[in-house]
XYZ file of C-alpha atoms in Angstrom:
479
model
C 67.000 98.588 99.692
C 69.128 95.360 100.038
C 71.101 93.408 97.437
C 73.560 90.624 96.578
C 76.207 90.476 93.794
C 75.712 87.302 92.267
C 79.376 85.952 91.246
C 79.246 86.259 86.827
C 80.311 83.634 84.954
C 82.817 83.711 81.847
C 81.429 84.723 78.968
C 82.764 83.525 75.657
C 83.131 86.849 74.355
C 82.511 90.691 75.874
C 80.834 92.742 73.772
C 82.199 95.919 72.143
C 78.637 97.438 72.434
C 78.232 96.192 76.492
C 81.921 97.871 77.241
C 81.198 100.807 75.306
C 77.749 101.246 77.738
C 80.372 101.020 80.636
C 82.660 103.180 79.819
C 80.311 105.993 78.863
C 78.456 105.042 82.605
C 82.028 105.551 84.270
C 82.531 108.660 82.457
C 79.565 109.799 83.276
C 80.438 110.172 87.188
C 82.124 113.070 88.650
C 85.645 111.046 87.967
C 87.320 114.728 87.248
C 87.705 114.159 83.368
C 85.191 116.162 82.139
C 83.094 114.096 80.132
C 80.491 115.859 78.360
C 84.070 116.537 76.180
C 84.669 113.153 75.144
C 83.605 110.731 72.469
C 84.201 106.642 72.766
C 84.495 104.227 70.184
C 85.494 100.367 70.824
C 86.443 97.906 68.136
C 87.825 94.193 69.678
C 87.738 95.495 73.288
C 90.094 98.862 72.194
C 88.631 101.717 73.548
C 89.804 105.108 71.482
C 88.601 108.669 72.912
C 88.330 111.754 71.085
C 87.292 114.788 71.774
C 88.809 117.493 74.169
C 89.912 117.890 78.070
C 90.888 121.023 80.311
C 94.379 119.905 81.545
C 96.879 116.909 81.316
C 95.609 115.521 84.530
C 92.120 115.160 83.282
C 93.916 113.312 79.803
C 95.851 110.571 81.303
C 93.101 110.198 83.925
C 90.576 109.167 81.510
C 92.578 106.761 80.063
C 93.563 105.463 83.939
C 89.665 105.010 84.104
C 89.306 103.173 81.260
C 91.650 100.673 81.435
C 90.201 99.928 84.912
C 86.972 98.519 82.504
C 86.178 94.891 82.448
C 87.061 93.756 79.115
C 88.911 97.054 77.992
C 92.304 95.063 75.935
C 93.927 98.582 75.377
C 93.567 102.545 74.840
C 94.166 105.143 72.185
C 93.847 108.155 73.518
C 93.375 111.014 71.090
C 92.202 113.743 73.406
C 93.148 117.105 72.842
C 93.985 119.799 75.950
C 92.463 122.917 75.762
C 93.490 125.601 77.715
C 93.243 129.018 78.126
C 96.823 130.084 76.590
C 99.325 131.375 79.267
C 101.935 133.529 78.301
C 105.432 131.570 78.129
C 106.685 132.840 81.533
C 103.968 132.825 83.382
C 103.470 128.914 82.659
C 107.466 128.081 83.283
C 106.871 130.228 86.206
C 103.990 127.585 87.515
C 105.957 124.703 86.629
C 109.319 125.474 88.382
C 106.928 126.612 91.173
C 105.261 122.686 90.975
C 108.495 121.431 91.212
C 110.028 123.115 94.156
C 107.246 122.872 96.391
C 106.711 119.085 95.554
C 108.832 116.980 98.007
C 109.504 114.119 96.108
C 111.246 115.962 92.868
C 112.020 119.786 94.334
C 116.014 118.893 94.892
C 115.982 116.934 91.186
C 118.293 119.164 88.951
C 116.030 119.810 86.119
C 115.872 122.013 83.468
C 112.523 123.176 81.921
C 111.239 125.531 78.594
C 107.947 126.792 77.692
C 106.331 127.761 74.183
C 103.265 128.153 73.229
C 101.188 125.912 75.931
C 104.233 123.309 75.246
C 106.779 122.415 77.911
C 110.123 120.438 77.250
C 111.881 118.882 80.592
C 115.603 118.276 80.741
C 117.616 116.796 83.278
C 119.079 113.470 84.731
C 117.230 111.061 87.203
C 118.310 107.713 88.987
C 115.184 106.177 88.081
C 112.372 105.487 85.858
C 110.121 105.512 89.062
C 111.881 108.809 89.536
C 111.016 110.100 85.897
C 107.181 108.974 86.604
C 107.046 111.290 90.089
C 108.465 114.280 87.811
C 105.697 113.701 85.407
C 103.553 112.994 86.997
C 103.914 117.121 89.233
C 103.956 118.357 85.411
C 100.473 117.190 84.416
C 98.850 119.071 87.017
C 100.420 122.514 85.728
C 97.677 124.769 84.414
C 97.903 126.100 81.219
C 100.227 123.046 79.936
C 98.515 121.459 76.741
C 101.660 119.368 76.112
C 104.934 117.830 77.645
C 107.820 116.888 75.803
C 109.910 114.316 78.317
C 113.737 114.488 77.536
C 114.503 113.293 80.739
C 117.328 110.425 81.001
C 117.991 107.991 83.596
C 121.060 107.956 84.707
C 123.462 105.413 82.680
C 126.477 104.027 83.175
C 126.625 99.852 83.568
C 124.050 98.129 85.171
C 124.101 97.659 88.587
C 122.700 93.535 88.267
C 123.017 90.999 85.778
C 120.011 90.402 83.261
C 118.996 86.846 85.960
C 118.930 89.115 88.797
C 116.745 91.917 87.319
C 114.153 88.638 85.645
C 114.490 87.355 89.247
C 113.404 90.978 91.166
C 110.738 91.304 88.911
C 109.457 87.897 89.323
C 109.510 88.585 92.977
C 107.737 91.937 92.838
C 104.688 90.737 90.309
C 104.365 87.609 92.980
C 104.347 90.034 95.891
C 101.644 92.576 94.331
C 97.985 92.610 95.000
C 97.590 94.496 91.503
C 98.921 92.267 89.203
C 96.475 88.988 89.778
C 97.562 87.104 86.848
C 100.042 83.789 87.567
C 100.606 83.214 83.802
C 103.254 86.095 83.415
C 106.703 85.201 81.688
C 109.573 87.342 82.096
C 112.894 86.948 80.040
C 115.750 89.510 80.571
C 118.574 90.412 77.481
C 120.951 92.918 78.087
C 118.671 94.879 80.178
C 116.293 94.571 77.994
C 112.869 92.556 79.709
C 110.502 90.381 77.090
C 107.369 90.463 78.931
C 104.616 87.296 77.565
C 101.391 85.435 78.746
C 98.273 87.201 79.712
C 96.475 89.390 82.383
C 93.230 90.196 82.876
C 92.665 93.740 82.000
C 94.738 97.167 80.987
C 95.580 98.207 83.938
C 97.427 95.153 85.173
C 98.967 95.290 82.055
C 100.070 98.843 83.048
C 101.250 97.499 85.956
C 103.360 94.916 85.086
C 105.599 97.056 82.030
C 105.939 99.737 84.922
C 107.213 96.629 87.795
C 109.709 95.352 85.036
C 110.680 98.817 84.823
C 111.260 99.980 88.537
C 113.240 96.535 89.083
C 115.937 98.239 87.112
C 114.881 97.311 83.466
C 116.773 99.155 80.279
C 114.103 99.469 77.990
C 110.263 96.961 78.183
C 108.662 94.863 75.511
C 105.256 93.893 76.465
C 103.983 93.207 72.642
C 103.509 89.531 74.087
C 101.785 90.378 77.349
C 98.063 89.647 76.396
C 94.862 90.827 77.710
C 92.002 88.526 78.115
C 89.528 89.234 80.926
C 89.316 85.179 81.608
C 93.054 85.787 83.313
C 91.377 87.226 85.866
C 89.456 83.914 87.095
C 89.971 83.677 90.838
C 90.776 80.064 90.171
C 93.775 80.885 88.284
C 95.286 83.141 91.297
C 94.288 81.174 94.485
C 97.949 79.790 94.716
C 99.216 83.691 94.955
C 96.475 84.289 97.540
C 97.379 81.501 100.185
C 98.448 82.627 103.284
C 102.120 84.112 103.450
C 104.674 84.286 106.806
C 105.171 87.409 108.821
C 108.554 87.507 108.207
C 108.402 87.330 104.406
C 105.554 89.702 104.404
C 107.820 92.123 105.955
C 110.545 91.765 103.433
C 108.625 91.940 101.014
C 107.450 95.570 102.050
C 110.533 96.441 102.591
C 111.590 95.759 99.274
C 109.280 97.918 98.077
C 110.532 100.726 100.150
C 113.663 100.189 98.553
C 112.647 100.403 95.701
C 110.287 103.945 95.645
C 111.787 107.079 95.479
C 109.427 109.053 98.001
C 110.583 107.622 100.573
C 113.713 108.614 102.303
C 117.072 107.206 102.837
C 115.957 105.736 106.350
C 112.885 103.822 105.790
C 110.726 102.849 107.940
C 110.349 100.381 110.145
C 107.999 97.492 109.497
C 106.724 95.257 112.304
C 104.016 92.036 111.184
C 102.032 89.773 113.120
C 99.057 88.070 112.030
C 99.144 90.126 108.647
C 98.995 93.366 110.966
C 101.259 95.337 109.706
C 102.930 98.265 112.142
C 105.310 100.803 110.173
C 107.570 103.290 112.913
C 109.794 105.738 112.044
C 110.175 109.513 111.187
C 109.791 110.769 107.688
C 110.507 114.136 106.289
C 107.424 115.011 104.285
C 103.651 113.588 104.448
C 103.390 111.893 100.874
C 106.385 109.634 102.431
C 104.327 108.746 104.776
C 101.522 108.374 103.139
C 103.286 106.178 100.322
C 104.613 104.275 102.683
C 100.925 103.009 104.068
C 100.510 102.342 99.968
C 103.070 100.482 99.422
C 103.004 98.154 102.168
C 99.238 97.818 101.403
C 99.691 96.662 98.162
C 101.704 93.733 98.941
C 99.981 90.199 99.030
C 99.367 89.270 102.769
C 98.728 92.410 104.148
C 95.575 92.171 106.164
C 95.436 95.654 107.988
C 98.360 98.140 108.276
C 98.637 100.694 111.542
C 100.937 103.448 110.638
C 102.529 104.962 113.307
C 105.046 106.698 110.948
C 105.619 110.618 112.519
C 106.346 113.477 109.838
C 109.383 115.782 111.074
C 110.698 118.199 108.161
C 113.955 118.868 107.946
C 113.608 122.790 107.467
C 110.300 123.385 109.153
C 108.927 126.077 106.519
C 106.794 128.868 108.717
C 102.921 128.483 108.741
C 102.414 131.274 106.884
C 104.488 130.394 103.975
C 102.965 127.075 104.239
C 99.475 128.594 103.946
C 100.257 130.763 100.702
C 101.191 127.324 98.692
C 98.027 125.561 99.638
C 95.800 128.190 98.499
C 98.148 128.440 95.642
C 98.169 125.006 95.051
C 94.400 124.750 95.288
C 93.774 127.542 93.120
C 95.991 126.712 90.277
C 94.784 122.333 90.201
C 92.722 121.477 87.462
C 90.478 119.575 88.935
C 89.261 121.543 92.186
C 90.237 125.581 91.049
C 87.108 126.284 90.597
C 85.646 125.087 94.118
C 86.479 127.228 97.309
C 88.211 125.996 100.361
C 88.748 127.520 103.954
C 92.819 126.700 104.543
C 93.756 127.196 108.517
C 97.645 125.901 109.110
C 99.268 125.967 112.514
C 102.446 123.836 113.020
C 102.246 122.220 109.898
C 98.840 120.821 110.225
C 96.925 121.862 107.828
C 92.855 122.155 107.779
C 90.783 122.172 104.900
C 87.015 122.695 105.084
C 84.136 123.870 102.369
C 81.325 122.339 99.891
C 82.164 120.535 97.007
C 79.322 118.735 94.789
C 81.110 115.277 95.309
C 83.518 112.879 96.700
C 86.453 112.675 93.888
C 86.838 116.473 94.783
C 87.303 116.460 98.585
C 89.620 113.488 98.161
C 91.867 115.341 95.405
C 91.802 118.717 97.458
C 93.169 116.904 100.236
C 95.824 114.948 98.213
C 96.702 118.942 97.124
C 97.254 120.129 100.173
C 99.702 116.716 101.410
C 101.364 117.957 98.434
C 103.107 121.058 99.247
C 106.417 120.867 101.358
C 106.187 121.136 105.254
C 102.949 119.807 105.588
C 102.803 117.413 108.091
C 99.465 116.760 108.606
C 95.878 117.278 106.433
C 92.487 117.172 108.543
C 89.631 117.338 105.811
C 86.764 118.818 106.631
C 85.325 119.448 103.408
C 81.777 118.381 103.541
C 79.688 116.908 100.280
C 76.754 118.998 99.085
C 74.617 118.269 96.478
C 73.792 120.708 93.840
C 70.438 122.267 95.077
C 67.410 121.254 92.510
C 68.910 118.818 91.144
C 68.606 114.817 91.508
C 71.100 112.049 89.825
C 69.219 110.299 87.124
C 69.051 106.445 86.853
C 72.456 104.415 85.653
C 73.294 107.631 83.192
C 73.807 110.372 86.243
C 72.035 112.676 83.887
C 70.455 115.966 86.316
C 67.480 116.517 85.790
C 65.452 119.123 88.218
C 63.410 117.515 90.827
C 60.336 118.977 90.076
C 60.776 116.540 86.955
C 61.896 113.755 89.242
C 59.321 113.479 92.875
C 60.443 110.108 93.438
C 60.213 108.713 96.823
C 63.934 107.981 99.201
C 62.762 104.262 98.608
C 63.256 105.282 94.644
C 66.453 107.113 95.039
C 68.129 104.449 96.440
C 66.909 101.479 94.146
C 68.725 103.678 91.523
C 71.695 104.050 93.412
C 72.215 100.211 94.542
C 71.452 99.253 90.862
C 74.051 102.441 89.796
C 76.844 100.535 91.823
C 75.886 97.157 90.584
C 76.632 98.171 87.188
C 79.530 99.672 88.143
C 80.937 97.032 90.005
C 80.083 94.559 88.203
C 82.127 96.190 84.977
C 84.872 96.706 87.406
C 87.940 94.189 86.130
C 89.113 95.031 90.119
C 85.576 93.795 91.450
C 83.594 92.241 89.078
C 84.530 88.605 90.827
C 84.245 89.776 94.329
C 81.383 88.476 96.647
C 80.002 92.312 97.324
C 76.514 92.493 99.688
C 75.373 96.561 99.336
C 72.231 97.865 101.288
C 71.241 101.193 100.569
C 69.616 103.808 103.123
C 68.849 107.183 102.701
C 71.500 107.580 100.095
C 73.692 106.019 102.647
C 75.733 102.951 100.779
C 76.595 99.958 103.373
C 79.145 97.143 102.361
C 79.529 93.825 103.865
C 81.400 91.342 102.849
C 85.099 89.566 101.733
C 87.232 90.893 99.258
C 90.382 89.384 98.002
C 92.793 92.893 98.990
C 92.925 95.888 100.248
C 92.763 97.907 96.840
C 89.329 95.968 96.412
C 87.934 97.455 99.422
C 89.489 100.670 98.604
C 88.060 100.774 95.253
C 84.478 99.771 96.572
C 84.143 102.646 98.750
C 85.231 105.388 95.862
C 82.993 103.748 93.174
C 79.806 103.883 95.792
C 80.744 108.020 96.325
C 81.252 107.827 92.613
C 77.517 106.844 91.846
C 76.072 109.149 94.551
C 76.516 107.668 97.651
C 76.119 110.372 100.662
C 77.931 108.229 102.472
C 79.427 104.941 103.228
C 79.589 102.410 105.987
C 82.598 100.179 104.795
C 82.093 96.648 106.449
C 84.358 95.119 103.868
C 86.747 92.360 105.531
C 89.601 91.441 103.622
C 90.651 87.719 103.189
C 93.349 86.528 105.168
């Protein structure tokens, strides 16, 4: 089965009902949000989420997924977190354990209090980006229903002038593949950044605001930064993706490294030749190695990344200790705690095996293991196994017994292709990418040329989420 995605035209307006259907289709796929307990509504492109989830991590993820849909201008998240009661002492212990075992935030001077499912975190951090790392770790703590953030970004006089902050933000936006729009204006007054203009999606809006904070803004005002899907028109951003000099790409990557708190003080060496980036050096943990590659791929002009970074912990942990920590983290993770994994550790190298029903759980297990101190590599041998006696129904994603759906392999492939076509069409990132897809026996083959590594990766993620058993990714990134 083979089909080509047509380039959509710019409609006058995207209807709320169509946006809502796209949100429902997205939530129906295995995404780690517990869609059956979430109700959605949409008014003038603003999506409202009500109901409940079983963790703060799932609540946050629901917002991120909705914001990545074409036509969504914003998300109002009214989801409640329902989780079994955890005694205050045990909850605080879980919080402290999660912070201690994280390679990036383990050394931060933090104080946490727990009361009736609510955790209050206090302390001083060096930057807004460091504060976000702390919050992300806490979102994954099981039993946590609410989080009160009292973190303080280290005060004192601003290290950069208003003009320097503005220039840095503009440079970051110009080099960031996640910000497609070229219609963003920046003004800084007394450390407060005012953002105006238009971006193409709610996710892009969030990225612009985050960039301003990362660049040193004391506060960001973005009420006049509007979201309109027409701003994603490739013709408006063509200049941004023109070929870049290798030296300029290398400098942009190094600038991104300097502002990333996940990386060590001794930053990796960056070499660029014809858009191919090579990263060299040694880092103290696996998360830092992954972050460096991610930072490099997010820079305009990067065509491919060879990550030759080595991981060498300053204080190596015994394999038995790493094993216990990885097993505990998987057991308590909100997304994969109900899955059974076998974990083996040798010289800091973690090997995961087991079976899970979807790709999201497989990748989540590897991510959890990578976040443990002392882990230098994760080898993921977790396999995908469909739920016995069930087939995926067309478009909705609902499961029906095989006896009620005696469909030919060709019909199932056609359903998968149609489902994936719908996902690509409503993705803010992929809807205008000329992607060709073929489906045979549940295996998806992707070909064509996309604008960025991010689009290439997202195309694969969506294929697995729609039910692909395997993905052959032949997509190229335009040079």
